[in-house]
Amino acid sequence: MAGSTFGSIFRMTTWGESHGKGIGVVVDGCPAGVCLCEEDIQKFLNRRKPGQSRFTTPRKEADEVTILSGVFEGKTTGTPISLVVMNTDQRSHDYSEISTYYRPGHADYTFDEKYGFRDYRGGGRSSGRETIARVAAGAVAMKVLEFLGISVCAYAKEIGGIAVDESCMDLAECENNAFYMPDAKAAERVMALADQKLKEHDSIGGIVECRIDGVPAGLGEPVFDKVDANLAKAIVSIGAVKGFEVGCGFAAARSTGSQNNDVFRMKDGAVVKETNAAGGILGGMTDGDQIVFRAAFKPTPSIARPQQTVNRSGEEIEVSIKGRHDPMIVPRAVVVVECMAAAVILDELLVNMSARADRIKDFYGR
Amino acid sequence: MAGSTFGSIFRMTTWGESHGKGIGVVVDGCPAGVCLCEEDIQKFLNRRKPGQSRFTTPRKEADEVTILSGVFEGKTTGTPISLVVMNTDQRSHDYSEISTYYRPGHADYTFDEKYGFRDYRGGGRSSGRETIARVAAGAVAMKVLEFLGISVCAYAKEIGGIAVDESCMDLAECENNAFYMPDAKAAERVMALADQKLKEHDSIGGIVECRIDGVPAGLGEPVFDKVDANLAKAIVSIGAVKGFEVGCGFAAARSTGSQNNDVFRMKDGAVVKETNAAGGILGGMTDGDQIVFRAAFKPTPSIARPQQTVNRSGEEIEVSIKGRHDPMIVPRAVVVVECMAAAVILDELLVNMSARADRIKDFYGR
Amino acid sequence: MAGSTFGSIFRMTTWGESHGKGIGVVVDGCPAGVCLCEEDIQKFLNRRKPGQSRFTTPRKEADEVTILSGVFEGKTTGTPISLVVMNTDQRSHDYSEISTYYRPGHADYTFDEKYGFRDYRGGGRSSGRETIARVAAGAVAMKVLEFLGISVCAYAKEIGGIAVDESCMDLAECENNAFYMPDAKAAERVMALADQKLKEHDSIGGIVECRIDGVPAGLGEPVFDKVDANLAKAIVSIGAVKGFEVGCGFAAARSTGSQNNDVFRMKDGAVVKETNAAGGILGGMTDGDQIVFRAAFKPTPSIARPQQTVNRSGEEIEVSIKGRHDPMIVPRAVVVVECMAAAVILDELLVNMSARADRIKDFYGR
Amino acid sequence: MAGSTFGSIFRMTTWGESHGKGIGVVVDGCPAGVCLCEEDIQKFLNRRKPGQSRFTTPRKEADEVTILSGVFEGKTTGTPISLVVMNTDQRSHDYSEISTYYRPGHADYTFDEKYGFRDYRGGGRSSGRETIARVAAGAVAMKVLEFLGISVCAYAKEIGGIAVDESCMDLAECENNAFYMPDAKAAERVMALADQKLKEHDSIGGIVECRIDGVPAGLGEPVFDKVDANLAKAIVSIGAVKGFEVGCGFAAARSTGSQNNDVFRMKDGAVVKETNAAGGILGGMTDGDQIVFRAAFKPTPSIARPQQTVNRSGEEIEVSIKGRHDPMIVPRAVVVVECMAAAVILDELLVNMSARADRIKDFYGR
């Protein structure tokens, strides 16, 4: 059942393995007439590239995107946009060992169970490199959202249990530290912790938060295709995500109705909410307020310290995973969350256009 | 964009409003040859019926299901199963007031923004009664899963901040208290809290946990259609859910790789995991272990105490929501979570059948 | 894989068997704010009702539709519209014989092969009564199209080899004969032929033509979701249809490029075509001209004369199908073709709204 | 609404323009474990390559396919197979003229109406080169079908009104003439006609027939997703197709029930049909017999003789389309029909696996 396509009208179909010839995505359903060039996409890919600090894998990956179709004279044509990032680092590693056993916390075992065998080179299809395709597609969505006056912004909210201090959060700060954290002090503490974990050959997890501004009220469908339900699927489908929450999220479960209900007010002739426990979504539909959600990432499963596991022959063995791996997933995952969110919101905008008969009549000028 | 259909192969399409003629669902893609009668479905509907304790709304709702199609001589035929619950309590309430303003925490405002107007009677399409259709469809899925040796079980893990003590959890206990809680002592404390909140005209939230046993390894697709991603969408699409987590969930974000990685072992010739931080899902595919996930429910937004809001004319007003409402959603939501989970797992089982060429060849006996 | 849902944004999901409790459809994705009442749908259902002449089965079927959801204060709400026609004629026929063998030209054998057994009462799910659901859903689409200034009109083009004389075609004539034929003389000849075939206990086939006016240019997608491809699926999915063609259709295969190319001209400042060999569709997209297509219906497979076949025990037997059946399908199928076409065109209108970024920006008023 | 994806479980998503960087397809949902190499695909692409006779365009197009993902150690992995054919002939043609007007019979005008502008180089997305992607994807389906013992075979049934003589049809003959026609004499007459039409600067149409053997009974869904309905969409979505028919097709409309019903017989313990008017499909489901369908192709719209049309400024002009074009589409379309049919049938096989509960239980070994 396929499973490599995401979205209803704005749709991405991804392909590629970590150490195959390349990674790519076909973006179908992108509206015509939006300015788009490779640099628009490259700048998002650069944010997920490894090797940018000692806390990400030092592997060299150029990750240069090429637009193969769907853009003509600098504008999207409405037809599918094929984007590809060729894998440059394809020299023959020695995978003879890794091919024989199941790494704990990885999809090796489940892949074998599903398909009977797997492309074991660098994790194959379940590698983190799969997110290149998501980022490339999301960058296209981001360009359309920008044209429509909508902005999406994600950042590290918490890493290894060290959270951003919300009272002095500064988004501009994200660019100044290796963790994409909007709080310099928290980032410093994370750096110390990360250095310690690197020494211990261990890894840490964290939480990414995402905010979306400028979204009109009324997007989303009231039952299964709620905006938050679609965001939940988009975000939980990112490798290593183990939790999703919108607005007050799990904290709402410990709140009361009188605390958690956002009071409606009038402001400049418009209906607004005094607070935003809802995270910008009521009954699955956007309420015009900022959309806020969070994703919980588990620690990187690839750790250098020895681990117990089993091999394909059914023997219990001890393994040490070689190579340098990211001691945490969060910093590079921020842009992935942002891009998946952008794809969802653009899709909701397009889907919502057919909600009202009078607007359809206006649209077709009748 | 529709939005009232859920699932890939096993698909439910729901319809109906709280105070319209009825609520129903068309279950398409149910395999042929499964024994099914109305009682199989009714027993699940009875679990979500109101009026079973003083902590649920005392409204009288018979909620009797009728099978209109898709079953012949006691067995599913493979064609769509149409299920309907007629609304019996349709006497003309006075909705003149509620129709004019936006209840805080409800979808009144977003419905108006999306469609230009709304069926305001009892919440219309965004009423909790919408879940009748989910439960009816999920009950069908449950019958098929039972035939295949798979069980799904949900319960209240935490209500109003009072959590089940995992060391003495007893699922049999769920039937003995009004909260579907597997811990008698916790249930008693919840009862005291709930009584207090009723007096305060306030409401509380909580967390539902769900466990699924007997699922074969290898279900789910490695990229967008991960089992946990599909569960996330299914669960977050339930009204009032603000968060979803699988396995260790948000706690994994504060864990380390060495703690969070589940060690593989051999047991009776089979690969098993020593622990289950993963919640039975690795890389989006089932690993043969128990699937465990949780959903966070916000407090009931309908509370009797006065609240500030605005009306359709753009005036700020104070309102008191009349009628008796559930002071908490969780007890009646347990079965809804269970049923949505059942629908997802059955769908995954069906989708997975086409994963391997050799098994397809065997299937067609060639 | 389900298979009981049709459409992308405007979606119908049908259910029901010939002699089950009823036949129904859930119409999801219908825009909000369109006036709709049961009479709007009933008038289309009446056109497919049997018993209107001696050339249709004399079975009494009231076929009264009820709207169960999705309409409030006389207008569609944007949420699913559930329509049901209860089966009134459910007295216990004797199906003991028909249940044991495979009627030639029917789906009895294929149903058994697919599902292992079948609801044999009156053809079950493969009965012509299944089209009640299509007509009900199409009637809703028709109401929206009317609001948007688009009309759909089908009629019998040819029955038993007797074709309408195009030079004197008069659509008003359709109502004056039992065959829905826009040519009184042709209808008279068909009547004589039909009477003869009734005597011979045989049946005849025919061709339905459909014309759609007022469709804006640019609908449809250039590759797989061409308007004509979607119409082809919609029409060939109607029971008994064995062929579909658009514009000049099969005749185009015997034409030359110079004959078959429609010359573009200017008329009142607009681009028009001098001829319409294309049938209003170029490259899968509407060209603003009238859409014209045809469907070939086979003769009714239920004939009273003895036929050879086999039974479920694998014995060759001779059978005579009892009961009075329509000696031709075409007259009652006209409205089914019309309704399926309406559903496709409405869907194309909704899908097309997201084609251009500038129009999306205008739509959202930014 | 996207529109560049086809199929339910076995899904192709195509991209690319005639004179862009390349043409490609992502095949998702292909079962794991099937041997696949580039040569398996190339041999199908070679059949649609131009320049093979004087009756196809002499343009040089290498059309070499590369597998970018989804195959490991010579076998499909179950993950998406990305196939690409780079466009080698991208030298800068002069499109300044063609960009300004609308070619009769082409999608130039409808593209402009839909998207506001178009990639006019060589027809852009609506070029016949789009079928490269269909053939590549279909070749993968064909490899899986072969593994399952199913064969698909198409050929030219009729060109320019000259039909194959069915009494002496010989499929081996197809390879011996430029038209893929299974009748040497008919091919000779077509050659004479084609030479004449080339001199007249005109073009001709034709009919492709396709036969599929080895398909088990019971595939297809009884209502909208009938096998013939899915084939109809697949085939009519091929550019230049104006008609589709299955079995006796339009001729059935002129037949009687007693002629058109296929008698069931027993043969070697199996149910068979004496004749095959149904074309292997009854009630939308396969009956185990050979599937037979036909597609009507219009004449190539690009003809060298002068034609009247309008330009983008709304002026009526006379144009002569430069370059050498295929005087007929049929010979190169044969393989496209075959490949689309293969994709549909494979999809039906996969979809059908979940039809019966007992078989699902067997599949999962419970």
CSV table of C-alpha atoms in Angstrom, one decimal, chain B residues 37-345:
chain,number,residue,atom,x,y,z
B,37,CYS,CA,-24.7,-9.2,14.5
B,38,GLU,CA,-26.1,-6.1,16.0
B,39,GLU,CA,-25.3,-7.3,19.5
B,40,ASP,CA,-21.5,-7.4,18.6
B,41,ILE,CA,-21.7,-3.7,17.9
B,42,GLN,CA,-24.3,-2.7,20.6
B,43,LYS,CA,-22.0,-3.9,23.4
B,44,PHE,CA,-19.4,-1.4,22.4
B,45,LEU,CA,-22.0,1.4,22.0
B,46,ASN,CA,-23.3,0.7,25.5
B,47,ARG,CA,-19.9,1.4,26.9
B,48,ARG,CA,-20.0,5.0,25.5
B,49,LYS,CA,-23.7,5.6,26.4
B,50,PRO,CA,-24.3,8.4,28.8
B,51,GLY,CA,-26.2,8.2,32.0
B,52,GLN,CA,-24.2,5.3,33.5
B,53,SER,CA,-23.0,7.2,36.6
B,54,ARG,CA,-23.4,10.7,38.1
B,55,PHE,CA,-20.2,11.6,36.3
B,56,THR,CA,-21.7,11.4,32.8
B,57,THR,CA,-24.5,13.4,31.4
B,58,PRO,CA,-27.9,12.2,32.5
B,59,ARG,CA,-29.3,12.7,29.0
B,60,LYS,CA,-31.3,9.6,27.9
B,61,GLU,CA,-29.9,8.2,24.7
B,62,ALA,CA,-30.9,4.7,23.7
B,63,ASP,CA,-28.2,4.5,20.9
B,64,GLU,CA,-29.5,1.3,19.4
B,65,VAL,CA,-27.7,0.3,16.3
B,66,THR,CA,-29.2,-1.3,13.2
B,67,ILE,CA,-27.3,-3.1,10.5
B,68,LEU,CA,-28.7,-1.9,7.2
B,69,SER,CA,-26.5,-3.8,4.7
B,70,GLY,CA,-23.4,-5.9,4.2
B,71,VAL,CA,-24.4,-8.8,6.4
B,72,PHE,CA,-26.1,-11.9,5.0
B,73,GLU,CA,-27.1,-15.0,6.9
B,74,GLY,CA,-25.1,-13.7,9.9
B,75,LYS,CA,-21.8,-13.1,8.1
B,76,THR,CA,-20.2,-10.1,6.5
B,77,THR,CA,-20.5,-10.2,2.7
B,78,GLY,CA,-17.5,-8.1,1.8
B,79,THR,CA,-19.7,-5.3,0.6
B,80,PRO,CA,-20.3,-2.1,2.6
B,81,ILE,CA,-21.8,-2.4,6.1
B,82,SER,CA,-24.2,0.4,6.8
B,83,LEU,CA,-24.8,1.0,10.5
B,84,VAL,CA,-27.2,3.6,11.9
B,85,VAL,CA,-28.3,4.8,15.3
B,86,MET,CA,-31.4,6.9,15.1
B,87,ASN,CA,-31.6,9.9,17.4
B,88,THR,CA,-34.6,9.4,19.6
B,89,ASP,CA,-34.3,12.5,21.7
B,90,GLN,CA,-35.3,15.0,19.0
B,91,ARG,CA,-38.0,17.0,20.8
B,92,SER,CA,-37.7,20.7,20.1
B,93,HIS,CA,-35.2,22.2,22.5
B,94,ASP,CA,-34.8,25.9,22.7
B,95,TYR,CA,-31.6,26.6,20.9
B,96,SER,CA,-32.4,30.3,20.2
B,97,GLU,CA,-29.8,31.4,22.7
B,98,ILE,CA,-26.9,29.0,21.9
B,99,SER,CA,-27.3,29.7,18.2
B,100,THR,CA,-26.3,33.3,18.7
B,101,TYR,CA,-22.9,33.0,20.4
B,102,TYR,CA,-19.7,31.0,20.4
B,103,ARG,CA,-19.1,28.7,23.3
B,104,PRO,CA,-15.5,28.8,24.6
B,105,GLY,CA,-13.5,25.7,23.9
B,106,HIS,CA,-16.1,24.5,21.3
B,107,ALA,CA,-16.1,24.5,17.5
B,108,ASP,CA,-19.0,27.0,17.2
B,109,TYR,CA,-16.8,29.8,15.9
B,110,THR,CA,-14.6,27.7,13.6
B,111,PHE,CA,-17.7,26.1,12.1
B,112,ASP,CA,-19.2,29.5,11.3
B,113,GLU,CA,-15.9,30.6,9.8
B,114,LYS,CA,-15.6,27.6,7.7
B,115,TYR,CA,-19.1,27.1,6.4
B,116,GLY,CA,-20.8,30.4,6.9
B,117,PHE,CA,-23.3,28.9,9.3
B,118,ARG,CA,-23.8,25.8,11.4
B,119,ASP,CA,-26.3,23.3,12.7
B,120,TYR,CA,-26.2,24.6,16.3
B,121,ARG,CA,-28.5,22.0,17.8
B,122,GLY,CA,-26.5,20.2,20.5
B,123,GLY,CA,-23.2,20.9,18.7
B,124,GLY,CA,-24.4,19.5,15.4
B,125,ARG,CA,-21.6,17.6,13.6
B,126,SER,CA,-19.0,18.5,16.3
B,127,SER,CA,-20.9,16.9,19.1
B,128,GLY,CA,-19.5,14.1,21.1
B,129,ARG,CA,-22.3,12.0,19.6
B,130,GLU,CA,-20.2,11.9,16.4
B,131,THR,CA,-18.1,9.2,18.1
B,132,ILE,CA,-21.0,6.8,18.0
B,133,ALA,CA,-20.1,6.2,14.4
B,134,ARG,CA,-16.5,5.6,15.2
B,135,VAL,CA,-17.4,3.1,17.9
B,136,ALA,CA,-19.8,1.2,15.6
B,137,ALA,CA,-17.2,0.9,12.9
B,138,GLY,CA,-14.5,0.0,15.4
B,139,ALA,CA,-16.7,-2.7,16.8
B,140,VAL,CA,-16.8,-4.3,13.4
B,141,ALA,CA,-13.0,-4.1,13.2
B,142,MET,CA,-12.8,-5.6,16.7
B,143,LYS,CA,-14.8,-8.6,15.6
B,144,VAL,CA,-12.4,-9.2,12.7
B,145,LEU,CA,-9.3,-8.7,15.0
B,146,GLU,CA,-10.8,-11.2,17.4
B,147,PHE,CA,-11.1,-13.7,14.6
B,148,LEU,CA,-7.5,-13.1,13.8
B,149,GLY,CA,-6.4,-13.5,17.5
B,150,ILE,CA,-5.6,-9.8,18.2
B,151,SER,CA,-7.0,-7.9,21.2
B,152,VAL,CA,-7.2,-4.2,21.9
B,153,CYS,CA,-7.8,-2.8,25.4
B,154,ALA,CA,-8.0,0.8,26.6
B,155,TYR,CA,-8.5,2.3,30.0
B,156,ALA,CA,-8.3,5.5,32.0
B,157,LYS,CA,-4.6,6.0,32.9
B,158,GLU,CA,-5.0,9.3,34.7
B,159,ILE,CA,-7.9,11.6,35.4
B,160,GLY,CA,-7.7,15.2,36.8
B,161,GLY,CA,-4.0,14.5,37.5
B,162,ILE,CA,-4.7,11.3,39.5
B,163,ALA,CA,-2.8,8.5,37.9
B,164,VAL,CA,-3.2,4.7,38.1
B,165,ASP,CA,-0.5,3.1,40.2
B,166,GLU,CA,1.2,0.8,37.6
B,167,SER,CA,2.5,-1.5,40.2
B,168,CYS,CA,-1.0,-2.7,41.2
B,169,MET,CA,-2.8,-2.1,37.9
B,170,ASP,CA,-5.7,-4.6,37.4
B,171,LEU,CA,-7.6,-4.4,34.1
B,172,ALA,CA,-10.5,-6.4,35.6
B,173,GLU,CA,-11.0,-3.4,38.0
B,174,CYS,CA,-12.1,-1.2,35.1
B,175,GLU,CA,-15.7,-2.5,35.1
B,176,ASN,CA,-16.0,-1.8,38.8
B,177,ASN,CA,-15.8,2.0,38.8
B,178,ALA,CA,-17.4,4.8,36.9
B,179,PHE,CA,-14.1,5.9,35.3
B,180,TYR,CA,-12.9,2.7,33.5
B,181,MET,CA,-9.8,2.9,35.7
B,182,PRO,CA,-7.7,-0.3,36.4
B,183,ASP,CA,-7.0,0.8,40.0
B,184,ALA,CA,-9.7,0.9,42.6
B,185,LYS,CA,-7.9,3.3,44.9
B,186,ALA,CA,-7.1,5.8,42.2
B,187,ALA,CA,-10.8,5.6,41.1
B,188,GLU,CA,-11.9,6.5,44.6
B,189,ARG,CA,-9.7,9.6,44.6
B,190,VAL,CA,-11.0,10.5,41.2
B,191,MET,CA,-14.5,10.2,42.5
B,192,ALA,CA,-13.9,12.7,45.3
B,193,LEU,CA,-12.2,15.1,42.9
B,194,ALA,CA,-15.0,14.8,40.4
B,195,ASP,CA,-17.7,15.4,43.0
B,196,GLN,CA,-15.8,18.6,44.0
B,197,LYS,CA,-15.5,19.8,40.4
B,198,LEU,CA,-19.2,19.1,39.8
B,199,LYS,CA,-20.0,21.4,42.8
B,200,GLU,CA,-17.6,24.0,41.4
B,201,HIS,CA,-19.4,23.8,38.0
B,202,ASP,CA,-16.0,22.9,36.5
B,203,SER,CA,-14.6,19.9,34.6
B,204,ILE,CA,-11.4,17.9,34.4
B,205,GLY,CA,-9.3,16.1,31.8
B,206,GLY,CA,-7.3,12.9,31.7
B,207,ILE,CA,-5.2,10.4,29.8
B,208,VAL,CA,-6.4,7.2,28.1
B,209,GLU,CA,-3.9,4.4,27.6
B,210,CYS,CA,-4.3,1.6,25.0
B,211,ARG,CA,-2.6,-1.8,24.6
B,212,ILE,CA,-2.8,-4.1,21.7
B,213,ASP,CA,-1.7,-7.7,21.8
B,214,GLY,CA,-1.1,-10.4,19.2
B,215,VAL,CA,0.0,-8.1,16.4
B,216,PRO,CA,2.4,-9.8,14.0
B,217,ALA,CA,5.7,-8.1,13.3
B,218,GLY,CA,6.2,-6.1,10.1
B,219,LEU,CA,2.9,-4.2,9.8
B,220,GLY,CA,3.1,-0.6,8.8
B,221,GLU,CA,5.0,1.3,6.1
B,222,PRO,CA,8.4,2.8,6.7
B,223,VAL,CA,7.8,6.4,5.7
B,224,PHE,CA,4.5,8.3,5.9
B,225,ASP,CA,2.2,5.5,6.8
B,226,LYS,CA,4.0,4.4,9.9
B,227,VAL,CA,1.7,2.5,12.3
B,228,ASP,CA,2.3,5.1,15.0
B,229,ALA,CA,1.6,7.9,12.5
B,230,ASN,CA,-1.7,6.4,11.5
B,231,LEU,CA,-2.6,5.8,15.1
B,232,ALA,CA,-1.7,9.4,15.9
B,233,LYS,CA,-4.0,10.7,13.2
B,234,ALA,CA,-6.8,8.3,14.3
B,235,ILE,CA,-6.5,9.3,18.0
B,236,VAL,CA,-5.9,13.1,17.6
B,237,SER,CA,-9.0,13.2,15.3
B,238,ILE,CA,-11.1,12.3,18.3
B,239,GLY,CA,-12.7,15.4,19.7
B,240,ALA,CA,-10.9,16.9,22.8
B,241,VAL,CA,-7.7,15.0,22.3
B,242,LYS,CA,-4.7,17.3,22.6
B,243,GLY,CA,-1.8,14.9,22.7
B,244,PHE,CA,-0.6,11.5,21.5
B,245,GLU,CA,2.4,9.4,22.5
B,246,VAL,CA,3.6,5.9,21.8
B,247,GLY,CA,5.8,3.7,24.0
B,248,CYS,CA,7.8,6.0,26.4
B,249,GLY,CA,6.5,9.0,24.4
B,250,PHE,CA,7.4,12.4,25.8
B,251,ALA,CA,9.5,10.7,28.5
B,252,ALA,CA,11.8,9.4,25.8
B,253,ALA,CA,12.7,13.0,25.1
B,254,ARG,CA,14.3,13.1,28.5
B,255,SER,CA,15.9,9.7,28.3
B,256,THR,CA,19.3,8.5,26.9
B,257,GLY,CA,19.9,6.1,24.0
B,258,SER,CA,21.3,3.5,26.3
B,259,GLN,CA,18.1,3.6,28.4
B,260,ASN,CA,15.7,4.0,25.6
B,261,ASN,CA,17.0,1.3,23.2
B,262,ASP,CA,15.2,-2.0,23.8
B,263,VAL,CA,17.7,-4.9,23.8
B,264,PHE,CA,16.8,-7.8,21.4
B,265,ARG,CA,16.8,-11.3,22.9
B,266,MET,CA,15.9,-14.8,21.7
B,267,LYS,CA,12.9,-16.5,23.4
B,268,ASP,CA,11.5,-19.8,22.3
B,269,GLY,CA,13.2,-19.4,19.0
B,270,ALA,CA,11.7,-16.0,18.4
B,271,VAL,CA,13.2,-12.5,18.5
B,272,VAL,CA,11.8,-10.5,21.4
B,273,LYS,CA,12.6,-7.2,23.1
B,274,GLU,CA,13.7,-7.2,26.8
B,275,THR,CA,11.9,-3.9,27.4
B,276,ASN,CA,9.3,-2.0,25.4
B,277,ALA,CA,10.3,1.6,25.3
B,278,ALA,CA,9.4,1.5,21.6
B,279,GLY,CA,5.7,0.7,22.4
B,280,GLY,CA,5.8,-2.2,19.9
B,281,ILE,CA,6.8,0.0,16.9
B,282,LEU,CA,10.3,0.4,15.4
B,283,GLY,CA,10.7,2.6,12.4
B,284,GLY,CA,7.0,2.8,12.0
B,285,MET,CA,6.6,-1.0,11.7
B,286,THR,CA,5.3,-3.4,14.4
B,287,ASP,CA,8.0,-5.4,16.1
B,288,GLY,CA,5.7,-8.2,17.4
B,289,ASP,CA,5.6,-6.7,20.9
B,290,GLN,CA,2.6,-5.2,22.6
B,291,ILE,CA,1.6,-1.8,21.1
B,292,VAL,CA,1.2,0.8,23.8
B,293,PHE,CA,0.0,4.4,23.3
B,294,ARG,CA,-1.6,7.2,25.2
B,295,ALA,CA,-4.0,10.0,24.4
B,296,ALA,CA,-4.4,13.3,26.4
B,297,PHE,CA,-8.0,14.6,26.7
B,298,LYS,CA,-8.7,18.1,27.7
B,299,PRO,CA,-11.4,18.9,30.3
B,300,THR,CA,-15.0,19.1,29.0
B,301,PRO,CA,-15.4,22.5,27.5
B,302,SER,CA,-19.1,22.7,28.5
B,303,ILE,CA,-19.1,24.0,32.1
B,304,ALA,CA,-22.0,25.6,34.0
B,305,ARG,CA,-20.0,28.5,35.5
B,306,PRO,CA,-20.4,31.9,33.8
B,307,GLN,CA,-17.9,32.5,31.0
B,308,GLN,CA,-17.0,35.5,28.8
B,309,THR,CA,-17.4,35.2,25.1
B,310,VAL,CA,-18.7,36.9,22.0
B,311,ASN,CA,-21.9,36.5,20.0
B,312,ARG,CA,-22.4,36.4,16.2
B,313,SER,CA,-23.1,40.2,16.2
B,314,GLY,CA,-19.6,40.8,17.6
B,315,GLU,CA,-20.6,41.8,21.1
B,316,GLU,CA,-18.8,40.6,24.2
B,317,ILE,CA,-21.2,38.8,26.5
B,318,GLU,CA,-21.3,36.6,29.6
B,319,VAL,CA,-22.9,33.2,29.1
B,320,SER,CA,-23.8,30.2,31.3
B,321,ILE,CA,-24.1,26.9,29.4
B,322,LYS,CA,-27.3,25.2,30.4
B,323,GLY,CA,-28.0,21.5,30.7
B,324,ARG,CA,-26.0,18.8,32.5
B,325,HIS,CA,-22.8,17.9,30.8
B,326,ASP,CA,-20.1,15.2,31.5
B,327,PRO,CA,-17.7,16.7,34.0
B,328,MET,CA,-15.0,14.7,32.3
B,329,ILE,CA,-14.7,13.1,28.9
B,330,VAL,CA,-12.3,10.3,29.6
B,331,PRO,CA,-14.6,7.5,30.9
B,332,ARG,CA,-16.8,7.5,27.8
B,333,ALA,CA,-13.8,8.1,25.5
B,334,VAL,CA,-12.0,4.9,26.5
B,335,VAL,CA,-14.1,2.8,24.1
B,336,VAL,CA,-13.7,5.4,21.4
B,337,VAL,CA,-9.9,5.2,21.6
B,338,GLU,CA,-10.1,1.4,21.6
B,339,CYS,CA,-12.3,1.3,18.5
B,340,MET,CA,-10.2,3.8,16.5
B,341,ALA,CA,-7.1,1.7,17.4
B,342,ALA,CA,-8.9,-1.4,16.3
B,343,ALA,CA,-9.7,0.1,12.9
B,344,VAL,CA,-6.1,1.2,12.4
B,345,ILE,CA,-4.6,-2.2,13.3
